PDB file of N, CA and C in Angstrom:
ATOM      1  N   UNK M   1       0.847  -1.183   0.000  1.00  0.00           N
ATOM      2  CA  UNK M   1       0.000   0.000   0.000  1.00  0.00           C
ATOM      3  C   UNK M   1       0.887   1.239   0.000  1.00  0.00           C
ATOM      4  N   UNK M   2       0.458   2.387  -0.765  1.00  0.00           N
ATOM      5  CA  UNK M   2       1.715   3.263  -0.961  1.00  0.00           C
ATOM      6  C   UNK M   2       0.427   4.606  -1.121  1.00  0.00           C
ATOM      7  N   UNK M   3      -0.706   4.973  -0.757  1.00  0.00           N
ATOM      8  CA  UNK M   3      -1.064   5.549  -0.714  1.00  0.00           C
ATOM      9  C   UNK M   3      -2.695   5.281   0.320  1.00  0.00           C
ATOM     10  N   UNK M   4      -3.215   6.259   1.302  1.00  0.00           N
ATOM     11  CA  UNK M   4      -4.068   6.106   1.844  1.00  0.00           C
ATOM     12  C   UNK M   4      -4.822   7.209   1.820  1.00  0.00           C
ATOM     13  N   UNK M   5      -6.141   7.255   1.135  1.00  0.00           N
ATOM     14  CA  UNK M   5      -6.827   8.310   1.426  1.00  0.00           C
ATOM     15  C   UNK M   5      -8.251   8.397   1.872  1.00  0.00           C
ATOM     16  N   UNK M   6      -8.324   9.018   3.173  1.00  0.00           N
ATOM     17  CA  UNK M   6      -9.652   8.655   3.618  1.00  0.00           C
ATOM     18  C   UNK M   6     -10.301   9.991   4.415  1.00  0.00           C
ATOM     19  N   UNK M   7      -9.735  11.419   3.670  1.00  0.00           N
ATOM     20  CA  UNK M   7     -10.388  12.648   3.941  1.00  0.00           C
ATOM     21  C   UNK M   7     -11.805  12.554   3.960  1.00  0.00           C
ATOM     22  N   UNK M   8     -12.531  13.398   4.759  1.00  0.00           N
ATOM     23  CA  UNK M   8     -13.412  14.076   4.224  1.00  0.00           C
ATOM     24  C   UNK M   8     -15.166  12.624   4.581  1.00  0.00           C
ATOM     25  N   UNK M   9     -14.628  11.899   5.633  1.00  0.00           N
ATOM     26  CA  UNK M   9     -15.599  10.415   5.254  1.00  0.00           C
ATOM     27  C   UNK M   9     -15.888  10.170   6.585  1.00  0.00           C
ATOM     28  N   UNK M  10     -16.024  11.602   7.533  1.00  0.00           N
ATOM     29  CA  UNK M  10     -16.693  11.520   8.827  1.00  0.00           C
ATOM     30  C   UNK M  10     -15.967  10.304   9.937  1.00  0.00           C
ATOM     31  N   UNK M  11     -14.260  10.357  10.259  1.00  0.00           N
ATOM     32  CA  UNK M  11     -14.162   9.425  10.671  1.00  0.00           C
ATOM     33  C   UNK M  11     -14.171  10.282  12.213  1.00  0.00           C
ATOM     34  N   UNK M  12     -14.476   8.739  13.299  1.00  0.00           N
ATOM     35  CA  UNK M  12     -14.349  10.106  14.311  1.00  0.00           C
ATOM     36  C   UNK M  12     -13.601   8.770  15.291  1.00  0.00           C
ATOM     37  N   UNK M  13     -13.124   9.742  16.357  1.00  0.00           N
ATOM     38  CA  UNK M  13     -12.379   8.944  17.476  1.00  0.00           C
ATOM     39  C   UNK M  13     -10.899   8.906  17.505  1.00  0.00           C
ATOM     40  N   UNK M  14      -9.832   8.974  18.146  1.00  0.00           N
ATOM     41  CA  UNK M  14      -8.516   8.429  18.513  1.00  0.00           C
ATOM     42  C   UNK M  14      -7.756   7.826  17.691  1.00  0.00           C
ATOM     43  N   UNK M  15      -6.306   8.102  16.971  1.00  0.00           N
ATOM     44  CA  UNK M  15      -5.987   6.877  16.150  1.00  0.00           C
ATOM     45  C   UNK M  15      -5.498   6.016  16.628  1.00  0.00           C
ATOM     46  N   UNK M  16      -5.333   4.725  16.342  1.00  0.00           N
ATOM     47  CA  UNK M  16      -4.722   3.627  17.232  1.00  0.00           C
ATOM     48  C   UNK M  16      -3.603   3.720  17.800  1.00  0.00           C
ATOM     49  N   UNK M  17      -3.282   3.070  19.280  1.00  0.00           N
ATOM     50  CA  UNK M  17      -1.461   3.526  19.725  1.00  0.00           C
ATOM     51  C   UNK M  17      -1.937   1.821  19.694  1.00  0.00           C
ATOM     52  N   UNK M  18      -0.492   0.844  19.597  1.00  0.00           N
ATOM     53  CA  UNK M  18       0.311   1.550  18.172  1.00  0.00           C
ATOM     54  C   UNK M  18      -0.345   1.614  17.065  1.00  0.00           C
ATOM     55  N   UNK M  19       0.313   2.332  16.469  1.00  0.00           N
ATOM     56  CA  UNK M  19      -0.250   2.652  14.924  1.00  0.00           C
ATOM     57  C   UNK M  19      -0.270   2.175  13.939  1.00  0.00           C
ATOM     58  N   UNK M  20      -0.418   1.203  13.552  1.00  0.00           N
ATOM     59  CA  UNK M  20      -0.466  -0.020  12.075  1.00  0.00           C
ATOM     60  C   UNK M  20       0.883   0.490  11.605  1.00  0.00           C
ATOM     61  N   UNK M  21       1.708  -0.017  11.236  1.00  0.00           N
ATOM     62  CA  UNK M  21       3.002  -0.110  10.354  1.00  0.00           C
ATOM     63  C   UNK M  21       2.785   0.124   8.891  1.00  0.00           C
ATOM     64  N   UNK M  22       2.747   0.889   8.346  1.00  0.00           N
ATOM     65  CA  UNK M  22       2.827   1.240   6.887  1.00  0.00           C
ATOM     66  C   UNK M  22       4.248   1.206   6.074  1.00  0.00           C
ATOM     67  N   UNK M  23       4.989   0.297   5.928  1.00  0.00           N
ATOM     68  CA  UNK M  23       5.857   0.385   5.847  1.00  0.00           C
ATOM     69  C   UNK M  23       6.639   1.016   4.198  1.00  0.00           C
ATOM     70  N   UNK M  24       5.771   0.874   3.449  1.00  0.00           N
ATOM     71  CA  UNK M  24       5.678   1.669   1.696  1.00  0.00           C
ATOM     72  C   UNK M  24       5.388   2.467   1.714  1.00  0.00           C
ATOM     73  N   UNK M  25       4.107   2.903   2.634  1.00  0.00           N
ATOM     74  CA  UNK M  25       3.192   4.288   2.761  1.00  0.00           C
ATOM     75  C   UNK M  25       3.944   5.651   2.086  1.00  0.00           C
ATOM     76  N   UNK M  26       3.390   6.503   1.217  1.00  0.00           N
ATOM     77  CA  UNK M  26       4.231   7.723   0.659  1.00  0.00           C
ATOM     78  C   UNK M  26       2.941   8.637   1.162  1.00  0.00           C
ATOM     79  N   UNK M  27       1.897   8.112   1.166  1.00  0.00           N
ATOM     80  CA  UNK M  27       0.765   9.474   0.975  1.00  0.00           C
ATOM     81  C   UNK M  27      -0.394   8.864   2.108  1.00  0.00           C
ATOM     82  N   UNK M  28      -0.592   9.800   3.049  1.00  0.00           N
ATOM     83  CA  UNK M  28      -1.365   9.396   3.801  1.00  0.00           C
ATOM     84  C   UNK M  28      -2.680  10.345   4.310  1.00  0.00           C
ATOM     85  N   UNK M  29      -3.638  10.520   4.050  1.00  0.00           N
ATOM     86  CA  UNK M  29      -4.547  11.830   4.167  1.00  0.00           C
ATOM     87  C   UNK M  29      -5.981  11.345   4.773  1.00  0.00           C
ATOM     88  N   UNK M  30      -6.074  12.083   6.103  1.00  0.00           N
ATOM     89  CA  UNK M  30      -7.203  11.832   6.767  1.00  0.00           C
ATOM     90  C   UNK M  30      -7.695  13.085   6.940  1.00  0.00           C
ATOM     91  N   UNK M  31      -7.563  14.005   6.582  1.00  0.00           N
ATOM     92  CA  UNK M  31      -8.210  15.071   6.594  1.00  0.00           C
ATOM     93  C   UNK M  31      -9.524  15.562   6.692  1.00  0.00           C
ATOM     94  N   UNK M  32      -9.833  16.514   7.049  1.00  0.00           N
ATOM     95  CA  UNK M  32     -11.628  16.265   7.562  1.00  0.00           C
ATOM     96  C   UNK M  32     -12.429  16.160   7.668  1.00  0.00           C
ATOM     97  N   UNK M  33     -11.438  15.290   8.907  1.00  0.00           N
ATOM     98  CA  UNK M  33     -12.869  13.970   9.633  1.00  0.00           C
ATOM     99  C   UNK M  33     -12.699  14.736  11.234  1.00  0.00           C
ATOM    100  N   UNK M  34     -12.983  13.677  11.987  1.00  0.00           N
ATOM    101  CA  UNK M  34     -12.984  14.197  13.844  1.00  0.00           C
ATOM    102  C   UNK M  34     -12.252  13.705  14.281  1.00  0.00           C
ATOM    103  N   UNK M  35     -11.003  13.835  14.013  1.00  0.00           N
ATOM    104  CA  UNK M  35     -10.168  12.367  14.623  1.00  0.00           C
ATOM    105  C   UNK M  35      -9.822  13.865  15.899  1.00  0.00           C
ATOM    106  N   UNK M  36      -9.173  12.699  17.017  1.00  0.00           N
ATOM    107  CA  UNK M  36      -9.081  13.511  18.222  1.00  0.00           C
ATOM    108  C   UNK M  36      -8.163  12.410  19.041  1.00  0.00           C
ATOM    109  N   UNK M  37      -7.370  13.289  19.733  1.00  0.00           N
ATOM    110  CA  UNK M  37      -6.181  12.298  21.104  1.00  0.00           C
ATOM    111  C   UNK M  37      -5.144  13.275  20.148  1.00  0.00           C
ATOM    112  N   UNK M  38      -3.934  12.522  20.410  1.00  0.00           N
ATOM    113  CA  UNK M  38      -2.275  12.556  20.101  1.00  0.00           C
ATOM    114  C   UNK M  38      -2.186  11.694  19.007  1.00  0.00           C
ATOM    115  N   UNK M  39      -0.971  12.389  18.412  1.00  0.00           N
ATOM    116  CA  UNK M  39      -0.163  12.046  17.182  1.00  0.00           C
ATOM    117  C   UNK M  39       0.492  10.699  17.509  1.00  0.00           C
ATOM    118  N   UNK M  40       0.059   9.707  16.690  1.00  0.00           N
ATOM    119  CA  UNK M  40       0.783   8.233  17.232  1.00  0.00           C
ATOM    120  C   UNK M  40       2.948   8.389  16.265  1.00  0.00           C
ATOM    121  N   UNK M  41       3.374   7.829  16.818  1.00  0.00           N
ATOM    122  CA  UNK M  41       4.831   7.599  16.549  1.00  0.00           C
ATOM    123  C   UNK M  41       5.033   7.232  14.776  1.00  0.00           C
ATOM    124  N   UNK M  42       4.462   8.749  13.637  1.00  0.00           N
ATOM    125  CA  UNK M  42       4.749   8.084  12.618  1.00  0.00           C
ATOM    126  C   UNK M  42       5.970   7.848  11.757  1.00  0.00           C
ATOM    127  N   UNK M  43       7.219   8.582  12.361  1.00  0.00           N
ATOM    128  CA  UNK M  43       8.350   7.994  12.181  1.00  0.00           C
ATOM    129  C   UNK M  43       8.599   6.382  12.402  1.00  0.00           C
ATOM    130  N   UNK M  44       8.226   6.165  13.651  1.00  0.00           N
ATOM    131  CA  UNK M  44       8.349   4.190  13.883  1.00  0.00           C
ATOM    132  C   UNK M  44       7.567   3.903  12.375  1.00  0.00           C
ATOM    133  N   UNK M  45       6.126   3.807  12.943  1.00  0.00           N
ATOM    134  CA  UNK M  45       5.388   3.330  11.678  1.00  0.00           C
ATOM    135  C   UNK M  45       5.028   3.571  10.428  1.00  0.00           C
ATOM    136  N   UNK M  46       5.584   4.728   9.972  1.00  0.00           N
ATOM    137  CA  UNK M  46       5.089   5.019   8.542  1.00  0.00           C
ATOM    138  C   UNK M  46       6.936   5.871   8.215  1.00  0.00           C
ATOM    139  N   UNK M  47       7.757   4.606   7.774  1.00  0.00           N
ATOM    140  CA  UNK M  47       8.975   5.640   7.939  1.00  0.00           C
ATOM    141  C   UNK M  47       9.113   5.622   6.723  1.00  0.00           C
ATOM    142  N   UNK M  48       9.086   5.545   5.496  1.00  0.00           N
ATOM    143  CA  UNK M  48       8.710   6.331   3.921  1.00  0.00           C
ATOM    144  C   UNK M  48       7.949   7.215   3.401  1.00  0.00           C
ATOM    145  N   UNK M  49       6.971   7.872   4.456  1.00  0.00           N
ATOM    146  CA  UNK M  49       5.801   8.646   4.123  1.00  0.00           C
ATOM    147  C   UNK M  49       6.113  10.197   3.610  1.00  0.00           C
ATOM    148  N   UNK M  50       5.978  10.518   2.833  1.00  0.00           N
ATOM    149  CA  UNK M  50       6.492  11.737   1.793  1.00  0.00           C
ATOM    150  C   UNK M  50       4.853  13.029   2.624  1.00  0.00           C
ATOM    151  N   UNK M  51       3.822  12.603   2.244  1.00  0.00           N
ATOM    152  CA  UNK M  51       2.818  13.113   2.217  1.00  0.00           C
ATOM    153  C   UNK M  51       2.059  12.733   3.590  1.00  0.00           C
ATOM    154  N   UNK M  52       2.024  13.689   4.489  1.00  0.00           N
ATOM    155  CA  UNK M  52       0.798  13.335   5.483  1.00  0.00           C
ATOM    156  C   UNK M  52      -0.030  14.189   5.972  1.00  0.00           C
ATOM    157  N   UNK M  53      -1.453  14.231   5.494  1.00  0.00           N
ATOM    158  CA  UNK M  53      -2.054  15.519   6.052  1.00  0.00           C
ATOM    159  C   UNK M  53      -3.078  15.289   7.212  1.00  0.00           C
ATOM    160  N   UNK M  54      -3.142  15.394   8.422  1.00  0.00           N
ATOM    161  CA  UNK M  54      -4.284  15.653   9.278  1.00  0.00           C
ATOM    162  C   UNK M  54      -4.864  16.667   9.485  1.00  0.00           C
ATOM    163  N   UNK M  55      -4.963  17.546   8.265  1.00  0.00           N
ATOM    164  CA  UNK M  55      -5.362  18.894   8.659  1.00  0.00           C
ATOM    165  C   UNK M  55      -6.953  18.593   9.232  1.00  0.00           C
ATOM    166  N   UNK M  56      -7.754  19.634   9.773  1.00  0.00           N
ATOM    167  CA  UNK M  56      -9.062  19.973   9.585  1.00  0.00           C
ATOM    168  C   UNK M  56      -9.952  19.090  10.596  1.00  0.00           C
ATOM    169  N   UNK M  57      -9.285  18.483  11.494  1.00  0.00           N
ATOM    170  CA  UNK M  57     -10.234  17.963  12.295  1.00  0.00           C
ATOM    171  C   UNK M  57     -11.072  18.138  13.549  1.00  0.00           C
ATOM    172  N   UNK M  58     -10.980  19.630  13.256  1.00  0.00           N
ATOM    173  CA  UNK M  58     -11.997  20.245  14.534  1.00  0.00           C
ATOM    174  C   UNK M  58     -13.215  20.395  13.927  1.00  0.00           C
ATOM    175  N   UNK M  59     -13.696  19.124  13.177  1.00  0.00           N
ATOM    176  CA  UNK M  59     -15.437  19.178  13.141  1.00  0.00           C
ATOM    177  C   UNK M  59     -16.061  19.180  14.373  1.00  0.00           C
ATOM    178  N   UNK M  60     -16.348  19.046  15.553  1.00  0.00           N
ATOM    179  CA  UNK M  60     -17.132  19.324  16.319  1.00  0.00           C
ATOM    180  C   UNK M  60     -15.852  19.522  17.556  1.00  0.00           C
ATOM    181  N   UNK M  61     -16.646  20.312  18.737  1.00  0.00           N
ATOM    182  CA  UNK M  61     -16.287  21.205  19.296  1.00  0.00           C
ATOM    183  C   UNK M  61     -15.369  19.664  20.415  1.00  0.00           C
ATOM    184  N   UNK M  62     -15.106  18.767  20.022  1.00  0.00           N
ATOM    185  CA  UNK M  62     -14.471  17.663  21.172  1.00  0.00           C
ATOM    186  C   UNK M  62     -13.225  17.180  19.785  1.00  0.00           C
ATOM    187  N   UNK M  63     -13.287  17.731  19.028  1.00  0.00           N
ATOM    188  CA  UNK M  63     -12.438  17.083  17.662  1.00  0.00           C
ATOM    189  C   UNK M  63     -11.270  17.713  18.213  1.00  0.00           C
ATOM    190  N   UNK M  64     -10.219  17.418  17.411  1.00  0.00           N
ATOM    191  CA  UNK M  64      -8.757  17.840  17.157  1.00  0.00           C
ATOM    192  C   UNK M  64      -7.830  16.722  17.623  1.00  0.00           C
ATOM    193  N   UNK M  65      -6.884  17.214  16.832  1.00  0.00           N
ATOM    194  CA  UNK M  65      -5.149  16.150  17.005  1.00  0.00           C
ATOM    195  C   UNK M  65      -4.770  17.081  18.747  1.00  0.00           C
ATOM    196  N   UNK M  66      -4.529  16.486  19.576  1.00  0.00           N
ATOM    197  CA  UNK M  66      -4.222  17.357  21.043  1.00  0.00           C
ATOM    198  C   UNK M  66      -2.744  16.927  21.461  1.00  0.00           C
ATOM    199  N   UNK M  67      -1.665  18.434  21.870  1.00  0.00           N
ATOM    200  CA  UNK M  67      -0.848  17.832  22.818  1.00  0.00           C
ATOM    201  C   UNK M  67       0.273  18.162  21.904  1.00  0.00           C
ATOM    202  N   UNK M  68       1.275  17.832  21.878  1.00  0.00           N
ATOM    203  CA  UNK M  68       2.814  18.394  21.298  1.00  0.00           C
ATOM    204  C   UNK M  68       3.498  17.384  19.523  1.00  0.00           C
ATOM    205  N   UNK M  69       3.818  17.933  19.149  1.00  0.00           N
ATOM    206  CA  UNK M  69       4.596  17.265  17.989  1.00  0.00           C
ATOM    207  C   UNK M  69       5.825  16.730  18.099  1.00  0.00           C
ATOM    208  N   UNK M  70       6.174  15.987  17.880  1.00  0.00           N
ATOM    209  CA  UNK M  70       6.950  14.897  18.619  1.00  0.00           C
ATOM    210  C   UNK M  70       8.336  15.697  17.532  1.00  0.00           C
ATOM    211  N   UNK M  71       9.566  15.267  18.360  1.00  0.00           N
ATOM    212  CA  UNK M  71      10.855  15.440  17.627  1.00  0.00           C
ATOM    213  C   UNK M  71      11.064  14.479  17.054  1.00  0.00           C
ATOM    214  N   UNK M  72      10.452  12.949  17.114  1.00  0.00           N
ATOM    215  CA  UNK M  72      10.771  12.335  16.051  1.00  0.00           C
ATOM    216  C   UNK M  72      10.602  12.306  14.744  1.00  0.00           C
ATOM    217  N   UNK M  73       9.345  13.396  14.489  1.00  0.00           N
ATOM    218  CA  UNK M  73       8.934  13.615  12.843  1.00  0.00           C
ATOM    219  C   UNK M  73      10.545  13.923  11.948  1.00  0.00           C
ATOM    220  N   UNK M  74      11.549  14.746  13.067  1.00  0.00           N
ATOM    221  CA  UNK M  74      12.479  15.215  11.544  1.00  0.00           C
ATOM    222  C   UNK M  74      13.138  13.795  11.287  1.00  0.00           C
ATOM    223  N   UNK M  75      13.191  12.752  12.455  1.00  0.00           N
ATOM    224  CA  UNK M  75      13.669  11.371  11.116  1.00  0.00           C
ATOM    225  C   UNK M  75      13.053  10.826  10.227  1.00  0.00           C
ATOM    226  N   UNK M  76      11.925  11.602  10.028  1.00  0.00           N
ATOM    227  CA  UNK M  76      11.332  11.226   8.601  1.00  0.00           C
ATOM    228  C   UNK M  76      11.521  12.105   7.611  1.00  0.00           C
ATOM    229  N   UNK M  77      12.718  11.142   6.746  1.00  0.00           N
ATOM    230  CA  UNK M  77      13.939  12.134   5.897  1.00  0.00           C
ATOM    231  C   UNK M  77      13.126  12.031   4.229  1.00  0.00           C
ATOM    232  N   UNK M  78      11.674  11.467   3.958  1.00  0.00           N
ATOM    233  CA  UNK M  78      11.690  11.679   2.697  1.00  0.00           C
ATOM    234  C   UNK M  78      10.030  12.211   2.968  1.00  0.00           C
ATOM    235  N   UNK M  79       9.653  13.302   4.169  1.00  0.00           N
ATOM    236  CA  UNK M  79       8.053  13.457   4.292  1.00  0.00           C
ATOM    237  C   UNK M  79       8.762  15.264   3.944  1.00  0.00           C
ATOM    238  N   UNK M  80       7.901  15.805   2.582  1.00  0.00           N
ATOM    239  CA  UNK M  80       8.056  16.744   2.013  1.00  0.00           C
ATOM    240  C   UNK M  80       7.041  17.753   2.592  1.00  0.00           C
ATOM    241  N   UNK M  81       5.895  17.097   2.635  1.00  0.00           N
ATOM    242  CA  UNK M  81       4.227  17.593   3.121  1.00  0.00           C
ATOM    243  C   UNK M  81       3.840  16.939   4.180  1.00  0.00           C
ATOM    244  N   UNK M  82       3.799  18.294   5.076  1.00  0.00           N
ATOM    245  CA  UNK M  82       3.207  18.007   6.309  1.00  0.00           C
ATOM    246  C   UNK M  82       1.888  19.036   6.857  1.00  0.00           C
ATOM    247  N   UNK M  83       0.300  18.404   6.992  1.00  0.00           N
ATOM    248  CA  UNK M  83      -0.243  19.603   7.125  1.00  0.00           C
ATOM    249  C   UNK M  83      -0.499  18.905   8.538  1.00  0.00           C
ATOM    250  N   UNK M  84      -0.803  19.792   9.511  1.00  0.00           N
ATOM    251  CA  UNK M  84      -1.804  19.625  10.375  1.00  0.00           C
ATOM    252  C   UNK M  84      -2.568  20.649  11.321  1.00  0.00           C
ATOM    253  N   UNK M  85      -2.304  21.653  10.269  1.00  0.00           N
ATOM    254  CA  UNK M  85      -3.661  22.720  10.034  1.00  0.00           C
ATOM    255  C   UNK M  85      -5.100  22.294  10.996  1.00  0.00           C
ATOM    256  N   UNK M  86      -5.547  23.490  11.195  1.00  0.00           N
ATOM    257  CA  UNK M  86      -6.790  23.026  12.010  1.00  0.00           C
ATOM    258  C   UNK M  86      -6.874  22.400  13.133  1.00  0.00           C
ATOM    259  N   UNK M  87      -5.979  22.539  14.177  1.00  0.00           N
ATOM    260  CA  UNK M  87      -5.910  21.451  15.550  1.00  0.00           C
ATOM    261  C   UNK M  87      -6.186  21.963  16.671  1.00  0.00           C
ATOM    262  N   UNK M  88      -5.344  21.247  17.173  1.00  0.00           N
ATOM    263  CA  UNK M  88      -5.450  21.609  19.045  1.00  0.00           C
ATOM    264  C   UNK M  88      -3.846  21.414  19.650  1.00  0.00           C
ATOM    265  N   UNK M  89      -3.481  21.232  18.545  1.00  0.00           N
ATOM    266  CA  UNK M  89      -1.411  20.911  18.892  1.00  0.00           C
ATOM    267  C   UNK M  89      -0.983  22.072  19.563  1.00  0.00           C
ATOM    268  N   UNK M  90      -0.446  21.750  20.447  1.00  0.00           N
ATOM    269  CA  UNK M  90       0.569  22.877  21.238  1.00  0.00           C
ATOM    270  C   UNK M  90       1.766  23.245  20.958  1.00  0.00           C
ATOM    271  N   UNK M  91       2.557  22.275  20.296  1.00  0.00           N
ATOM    272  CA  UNK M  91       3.742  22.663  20.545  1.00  0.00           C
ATOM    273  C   UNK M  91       4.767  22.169  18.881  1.00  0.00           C
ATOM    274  N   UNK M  92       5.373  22.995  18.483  1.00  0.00           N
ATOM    275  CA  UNK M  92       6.424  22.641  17.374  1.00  0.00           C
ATOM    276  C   UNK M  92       7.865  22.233  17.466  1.00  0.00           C
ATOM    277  N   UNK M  93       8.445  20.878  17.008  1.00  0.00           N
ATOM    278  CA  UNK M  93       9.482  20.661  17.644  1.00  0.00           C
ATOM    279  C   UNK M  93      10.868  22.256  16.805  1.00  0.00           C
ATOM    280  N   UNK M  94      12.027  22.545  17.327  1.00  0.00           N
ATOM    281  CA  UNK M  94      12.669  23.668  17.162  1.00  0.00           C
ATOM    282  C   UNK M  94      13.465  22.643  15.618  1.00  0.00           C
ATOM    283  N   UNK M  95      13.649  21.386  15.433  1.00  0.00           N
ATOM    284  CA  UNK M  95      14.077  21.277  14.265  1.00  0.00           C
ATOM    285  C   UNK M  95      13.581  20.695  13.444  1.00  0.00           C
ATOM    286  N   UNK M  96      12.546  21.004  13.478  1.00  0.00           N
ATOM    287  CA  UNK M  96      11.266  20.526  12.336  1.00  0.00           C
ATOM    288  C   UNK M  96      11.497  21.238  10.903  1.00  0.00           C
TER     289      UNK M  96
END
């Protein structure tokens, strides 16, 4: 699988800890839906991913990605696009 797209298709709830292993994954887009909790470890599990957008998931007033951006995103040395627009994230790592 080398692409996932499932914007826009009302998903709602937490993403899984751990996080399914995508290990081909280049493009990954859940964009908005209601997803809500913390950013699962997608350096571990999705470590080819070029494209990942969670933007937009404050559809209802309990929605959003919550809580800090992990410093492990900069070892993901081939993710060009990163949105995650629209949240509840606090915090940006300084070498992102």
């Amino acid at each position: 699988l080398e692409e996932l797209i499932l914007y826009d298709n009302n998903i709602r709830g937490a993403l899984p800890d751990p996080f399914p292993t995508f290990e081909n994954i280049r493009l990954f887009d859940l964009s908005n839906n209601d997803i809500n909790g913390s950013l699962p470890d997608f350096a571990r599990y999705t470590p080819r991913i070029r494209e990942l957008d969670l933007s937009n998931q404050r559809q209802t007033e309990h929605g959003g990605l919550t809580g800090t951006i992990s410093p492990d995103f900069s070892r993901l040395n081939d993710l060009s696009v990163l949105n995650l627009a629209i949240n509840n994230l606090t915090s940006l790592p300084s070498d992102l």
